[in-house]
Amino acid sequence: MTKLEAAPPRQDLLALPTVQLGGLPVTVIDRRGAARLMIAAARQHRHGSRPYYFTSANGEVIAQARAKSEIAALFREADQIFADGQPLVLASRLLCRTPLPERVATTDLFHDVAKLAENEAATFYLLGSTEAGNANAVAAIKASYPRLRIVGNSHGYLSGQALEKKLDEINALAPDILWLGLGVPREQIFVRDFASRLSNVGVIKTSGGLFDHIAGKVRRAPLWVQKAGFEWLWRMLMEPRRLFWRYFTTNPRALYALLRYSQ
């Protein structure tokens, strides 16, 4: 029996503790554990079955999920939801039976997984951002991780026949991990609509604006700001026209949801 055939069932591999935060089941795991889980899931995925689907939640996601049941349903379909926002970690320490050990921000998790992937010979495909943003991210990744195998990449503005061809291409390349950076909820809708056509992909990890961060287009907040739970404020100050109204409307809803629907 091959290693692939001997892989444990999906429910055994992913039977990890969760806590309810704002009504969503968030996995109790640290960054190192999340990186190892992604590599293990990719390796043990059975070809011909749906890829493992990992996503992330922050305050904006909590607010959207409470406002729209269809968005909540998209997130509840995930095999794992990681805590991308520090406010979720802080809320878990006050409101949940089990506190989250740390934030699992995708912008940090990517590097943890990339280091493991170099040693494990795991392969990546990067789908998302603009054509220039995607290309710049790939160039930065190759410079940082020269032994990492990136089997393909593409911008995320695809539709119609171009999208159909891209799905076939990705499935033929069979990457262990597909990093999907389309933003919420486009990337979750993509998983719902097309994951069944990517049966040779091991893991799909939704990634938001990851590629713009890797390419250096968007600056990360200082570490002390991140740990204090105010990276959202830093981002708003960097892009006030685009983000002020978003945070002005979503933050109160997220706070209410965390206080009301966490345990």
GROMACS .gro file of C-alpha atoms in nm:
model
  263
    1MET     CA    1   0.000   0.000   0.000
    2THR     CA    2   0.138   0.340  -0.094
    3LYS     CA    3   0.190   0.623   0.150
    4LEU     CA    4  -0.095   0.812  -0.014
    5GLU     CA    5  -0.333   0.518   0.025
    6ALA     CA    6  -0.233   0.481   0.388
    7ALA     CA    7  -0.318   0.843   0.468
    8PRO     CA    8  -0.554   0.882   0.765
    9PRO     CA    9  -0.914   0.987   0.704
   10ARG     CA   10  -0.989   1.358   0.677
   11GLN     CA   11  -1.167   1.365   1.012
   12ASP     CA   12  -0.870   1.207   1.195
   13LEU     CA   13  -0.612   1.442   1.048
   14LEU     CA   14  -0.816   1.752   1.123
   15ALA     CA   15  -0.967   1.656   1.458
   16LEU     CA   16  -0.836   1.964   1.637
   17PRO     CA   17  -0.999   2.162   1.919
   18THR     CA   18  -1.190   2.477   1.829
   19VAL     CA   19  -1.350   2.766   2.016
   20GLN     CA   20  -1.647   2.974   1.908
   21LEU     CA   21  -1.548   3.332   1.830
   22GLY     CA   22  -1.822   3.556   1.705
   23GLY     CA   23  -2.010   3.245   1.598
   24LEU     CA   24  -1.732   3.086   1.392
   25PRO     CA   25  -1.534   2.776   1.500
   26VAL     CA   26  -1.171   2.889   1.520
   27THR     CA   27  -0.896   2.629   1.552
   28VAL     CA   28  -0.689   2.631   1.869
   29ILE     CA   29  -0.341   2.614   1.719
   30ASP     CA   30  -0.020   2.815   1.701
   31ARG     CA   31   0.166   2.920   1.387
   32ARG     CA   32   0.417   2.637   1.401
   33GLY     CA   33   0.140   2.382   1.441
   34ALA     CA   34  -0.062   2.539   1.159
   35ALA     CA   35   0.237   2.523   0.924
   36ARG     CA   36   0.299   2.158   1.005
   37LEU     CA   37  -0.070   2.081   0.963
   38MET     CA   38  -0.076   2.234   0.616
   39ILE     CA   39   0.220   2.028   0.499
   40ALA     CA   40   0.077   1.709   0.653
   41ALA     CA   41  -0.266   1.770   0.503
   42ALA     CA   42  -0.117   1.834   0.159
   43ARG     CA   43   0.088   1.515   0.176
   44GLN     CA   44  -0.201   1.301   0.299
   45HIS     CA   45  -0.467   1.436   0.065
   46ARG     CA   46  -0.620   1.164  -0.150
   47HIS     CA   47  -0.606   1.248  -0.520
   48GLY     CA   48  -0.955   1.250  -0.663
   49SER     CA   49  -1.111   1.405  -0.354
   50ARG     CA   50  -1.177   1.769  -0.267
   51PRO     CA   51  -0.869   1.957  -0.148
   52TYR     CA   52  -0.844   2.044   0.218
   53TYR     CA   53  -0.980   2.395   0.263
   54PHE     CA   54  -0.810   2.620   0.519
   55THR     CA   55  -0.915   2.981   0.570
   56SER     CA   56  -0.868   3.258   0.826
   57ALA     CA   57  -1.086   3.496   1.027
   58ASN     CA   58  -1.036   3.844   1.167
   59GLY     CA   59  -1.272   4.112   1.293
   60GLU     CA   60  -1.390   4.205   0.945
   61VAL     CA   61  -1.471   3.841   0.868
   62ILE     CA   62  -1.664   3.806   1.196
   63ALA     CA   63  -1.866   4.117   1.109
   64GLN     CA   64  -1.943   3.997   0.756
   65ALA     CA   65  -2.036   3.648   0.876
   66ARG     CA   66  -2.285   3.789   1.129
   67ALA     CA   67  -2.434   4.026   0.872
   68LYS     CA   68  -2.476   3.768   0.593
   69SER     CA   69  -2.561   3.405   0.657
   70GLU     CA   70  -2.427   3.303   0.317
   71ILE     CA   71  -2.081   3.431   0.411
   72ALA     CA   72  -2.096   3.250   0.744
   73ALA     CA   73  -2.184   2.931   0.556
   74LEU     CA   74  -1.881   2.973   0.329
   75PHE     CA   75  -1.651   2.988   0.630
   76ARG     CA   76  -1.816   2.700   0.813
   77GLU     CA   77  -1.738   2.478   0.512
   78ALA     CA   78  -1.366   2.517   0.588
   79ASP     CA   79  -1.169   2.229   0.738
   80GLN     CA   80  -0.983   2.481   0.954
   81ILE     CA   81  -1.031   2.848   1.038
   82PHE     CA   82  -0.717   3.015   1.174
   83ALA     CA   83  -0.723   3.332   1.384
   84ASP     CA   84  -0.569   3.596   1.158
   85GLY     CA   85  -0.652   3.886   1.389
   86GLN     CA   86  -0.496   3.960   1.727
   87PRO     CA   87  -0.831   4.087   1.863
   88LEU     CA   88  -0.960   3.730   1.825
   89VAL     CA   89  -0.674   3.603   2.040
   90LEU     CA   90  -0.742   3.867   2.305
   91ALA     CA   91  -1.116   3.790   2.297
   92SER     CA   92  -1.050   3.417   2.339
   93ARG     CA   93  -0.853   3.486   2.657
   94LEU     CA   94  -1.148   3.672   2.806
   95LEU     CA   95  -1.448   3.487   2.668
   96CYS     CA   96  -1.359   3.130   2.572
   97ARG     CA   97  -1.302   2.812   2.766
   98THR     CA   98  -0.969   2.763   2.586
   99PRO     CA   99  -0.757   3.064   2.489
  100LEU     CA  100  -0.592   3.073   2.149
  101PRO     CA  101  -0.214   3.034   2.189
  102GLU     CA  102  -0.128   3.306   1.937
  103ARG     CA  103  -0.232   3.480   1.620
  104VAL     CA  104  -0.187   3.279   1.301
  105ALA     CA  105  -0.158   3.565   1.052
  106THR     CA  106  -0.137   3.442   0.694
  107THR     CA  107   0.139   3.693   0.618
  108ASP     CA  108   0.354   3.519   0.883
  109LEU     CA  109   0.223   3.166   0.830
  110PHE     CA  110   0.327   3.172   0.465
  111HIS     CA  111   0.693   3.199   0.563
  112ASP     CA  112   0.661   2.920   0.820
  113VAL     CA  113   0.509   2.692   0.556
  114ALA     CA  114   0.762   2.795   0.290
  115LYS     CA  115   1.054   2.698   0.515
  116LEU     CA  116   0.901   2.357   0.580
  117ALA     CA  117   0.811   2.315   0.213
  118GLU     CA  118   1.174   2.365   0.110
  119ASN     CA  119   1.277   2.071   0.326
  120GLU     CA  120   0.974   1.857   0.242
  121ALA     CA  121   0.985   1.930  -0.134
  122ALA     CA  122   0.622   2.046  -0.115
  123THR     CA  123   0.501   2.250  -0.410
  124PHE     CA  124   0.314   2.582  -0.426
  125TYR     CA  125   0.086   2.753  -0.675
  126LEU     CA  126   0.007   3.124  -0.623
  127LEU     CA  127  -0.324   3.254  -0.757
  128GLY     CA  128  -0.433   3.610  -0.691
  129SER     CA  129  -0.353   3.983  -0.696
  130THR     CA  130  -0.286   4.175  -1.017
  131GLU     CA  131  -0.050   4.046  -1.284
  132ALA     CA  132   0.228   4.275  -1.162
  133GLY     CA  133   0.156   4.212  -0.794
  134ASN     CA  134   0.158   3.837  -0.843
  135ALA     CA  135   0.481   3.843  -1.044
  136ASN     CA  136   0.652   4.064  -0.784
  137ALA     CA  137   0.543   3.833  -0.504
  138VAL     CA  138   0.676   3.528  -0.687
  139ALA     CA  139   1.009   3.702  -0.747
  140ALA     CA  140   1.038   3.794  -0.377
  141ILE     CA  141   0.951   3.439  -0.270
  142LYS     CA  142   1.208   3.285  -0.504
  143ALA     CA  143   1.473   3.522  -0.369
  144SER     CA  144   1.393   3.429  -0.008
  145TYR     CA  145   1.336   3.055  -0.064
  146PRO     CA  146   1.551   2.942  -0.358
  147ARG     CA  147   1.479   2.571  -0.296
  148LEU     CA  148   1.102   2.618  -0.286
  149ARG     CA  149   0.919   2.462  -0.581
  150ILE     CA  150   0.661   2.702  -0.724
  151VAL     CA  151   0.496   2.502  -1.001
  152GLY     CA  152   0.287   2.792  -1.131
  153ASN     CA  153   0.129   3.128  -1.064
  154SER     CA  154  -0.137   3.358  -1.202
  155HIS     CA  155  -0.313   3.686  -1.132
  156GLY     CA  156  -0.663   3.656  -0.991
  157TYR     CA  157  -0.865   3.850  -1.248
  158LEU     CA  158  -0.991   3.556  -1.451
  159SER     CA  159  -1.333   3.469  -1.584
  160GLY     CA  160  -1.500   3.269  -1.856
  161GLN     CA  161  -1.280   3.055  -2.076
  162ALA     CA  162  -0.960   3.193  -1.923
  163LEU     CA  163  -1.071   3.076  -1.579
  164GLU     CA  164  -1.173   2.735  -1.714
  165LYS     CA  165  -0.829   2.686  -1.867
  166LYS     CA  166  -0.659   2.804  -1.549
  167LEU     CA  167  -0.849   2.554  -1.336
  168ASP     CA  168  -0.742   2.273  -1.568
  169GLU     CA  169  -0.383   2.398  -1.556
  170ILE     CA  170  -0.371   2.411  -1.178
  171ASN     CA  171  -0.522   2.064  -1.144
  172ALA     CA  172  -0.273   1.921  -1.395
  173LEU     CA  173   0.021   2.078  -1.209
  174ALA     CA  174  -0.115   1.924  -0.884
  175PRO     CA  175   0.045   2.163  -0.633
  176ASP     CA  176   0.055   2.051  -0.273
  177ILE     CA  177  -0.068   2.395  -0.162
  178LEU     CA  178  -0.267   2.650  -0.360
  179TRP     CA  179  -0.234   2.997  -0.204
  180LEU     CA  180  -0.550   3.181  -0.308
  181GLY     CA  181  -0.540   3.559  -0.270
  182LEU     CA  182  -0.868   3.700  -0.398
  183GLY     CA  183  -1.002   3.872  -0.087
  184VAL     CA  184  -1.311   3.797   0.121
  185PRO     CA  185  -1.553   3.663   0.011
  186ARG     CA  186  -1.431   3.605  -0.346
  187GLU     CA  187  -1.178   3.343  -0.240
  188GLN     CA  188  -1.431   3.155  -0.027
  189ILE     CA  189  -1.678   3.160  -0.319
  190PHE     CA  190  -1.400   3.030  -0.545
  191VAL     CA  191  -1.348   2.734  -0.311
  192ARG     CA  192  -1.722   2.663  -0.302
  193ASP     CA  193  -1.756   2.675  -0.680
  194PHE     CA  194  -1.432   2.521  -0.802
  195ALA     CA  195  -1.264   2.310  -0.532
  196SER     CA  196  -1.425   1.996  -0.673
  197ARG     CA  197  -1.240   2.058  -1.000
  198LEU     CA  198  -0.904   2.074  -0.823
  199SER     CA  199  -0.891   1.717  -0.693
  200ASN     CA  200  -0.516   1.693  -0.751
  201VAL     CA  201  -0.450   1.991  -0.520
  202GLY     CA  202  -0.363   1.903  -0.161
  203VAL     CA  203  -0.461   2.217   0.031
  204ILE     CA  204  -0.627   2.544  -0.065
  205LYS     CA  205  -0.530   2.824   0.174
  206THR     CA  206  -0.719   3.149   0.133
  207SER     CA  207  -0.474   3.437   0.163
  208GLY     CA  208  -0.640   3.777   0.127
  209GLY     CA  209  -0.380   4.043   0.050
  210LEU     CA  210  -0.082   3.813   0.113
  211PHE     CA  211   0.082   3.868  -0.224
  212ASP     CA  212   0.081   4.247  -0.190
  213HIS     CA  213   0.252   4.210   0.150
  214ILE     CA  214   0.516   3.975   0.010
  215ALA     CA  215   0.579   4.204  -0.286
  216GLY     CA  216   0.634   4.498  -0.047
  217LYS     CA  217   0.335   4.694  -0.174
  218VAL     CA  218   0.171   4.700   0.170
  219ARG     CA  219   0.373   4.765   0.488
  220ARG     CA  220   0.314   4.556   0.800
  221ALA     CA  221   0.249   4.732   1.126
  222PRO     CA  222   0.527   4.732   1.388
  223LEU     CA  223   0.526   4.417   1.599
  224TRP     CA  224   0.411   4.597   1.914
  225VAL     CA  225   0.111   4.735   1.723
  226GLN     CA  226   0.026   4.385   1.601
  227LYS     CA  227   0.049   4.235   1.949
  228ALA     CA  228  -0.169   4.511   2.094
  229GLY     CA  229  -0.441   4.422   1.844
  230PHE     CA  230  -0.430   4.750   1.652
  231GLU     CA  231  -0.293   4.645   1.315
  232TRP     CA  232  -0.633   4.739   1.170
  233LEU     CA  233  -0.574   5.098   1.288
  234TRP     CA  234  -0.228   5.101   1.133
  235ARG     CA  235  -0.373   4.984   0.802
  236MET     CA  236  -0.647   5.246   0.818
  237LEU     CA  237  -0.391   5.521   0.876
  238MET     CA  238  -0.192   5.393   0.576
  239GLU     CA  239  -0.500   5.385   0.350
  240PRO     CA  240  -0.765   5.611   0.509
  241ARG     CA  241  -0.975   5.667   0.196
  242ARG     CA  242  -1.012   5.297   0.127
  243LEU     CA  243  -1.034   5.158   0.479
  244PHE     CA  244  -1.187   5.421   0.710
  245TRP     CA  245  -1.550   5.347   0.627
  246ARG     CA  246  -1.489   4.971   0.625
  247TYR     CA  247  -1.351   4.968   0.978
  248PHE     CA  248  -1.596   5.233   1.097
  249THR     CA  249  -1.884   5.003   1.005
  250THR     CA  250  -1.738   4.658   1.070
  251ASN     CA  251  -1.554   4.710   1.400
  252PRO     CA  252  -1.868   4.773   1.612
  253ARG     CA  253  -2.041   4.470   1.456
  254ALA     CA  254  -1.735   4.254   1.516
  255LEU     CA  255  -1.709   4.365   1.879
  256TYR     CA  256  -2.075   4.289   1.943
  257ALA     CA  257  -2.048   3.949   1.775
  258LEU     CA  258  -1.738   3.857   1.976
  259LEU     CA  259  -1.905   3.955   2.303
  260ARG     CA  260  -2.236   3.787   2.218
  261TYR     CA  261  -2.135   3.473   2.029
  262SER     CA  262  -1.809   3.352   2.181
  263GLN     CA  263  -1.752   3.063   2.419
   0.00000   0.00000   0.00000
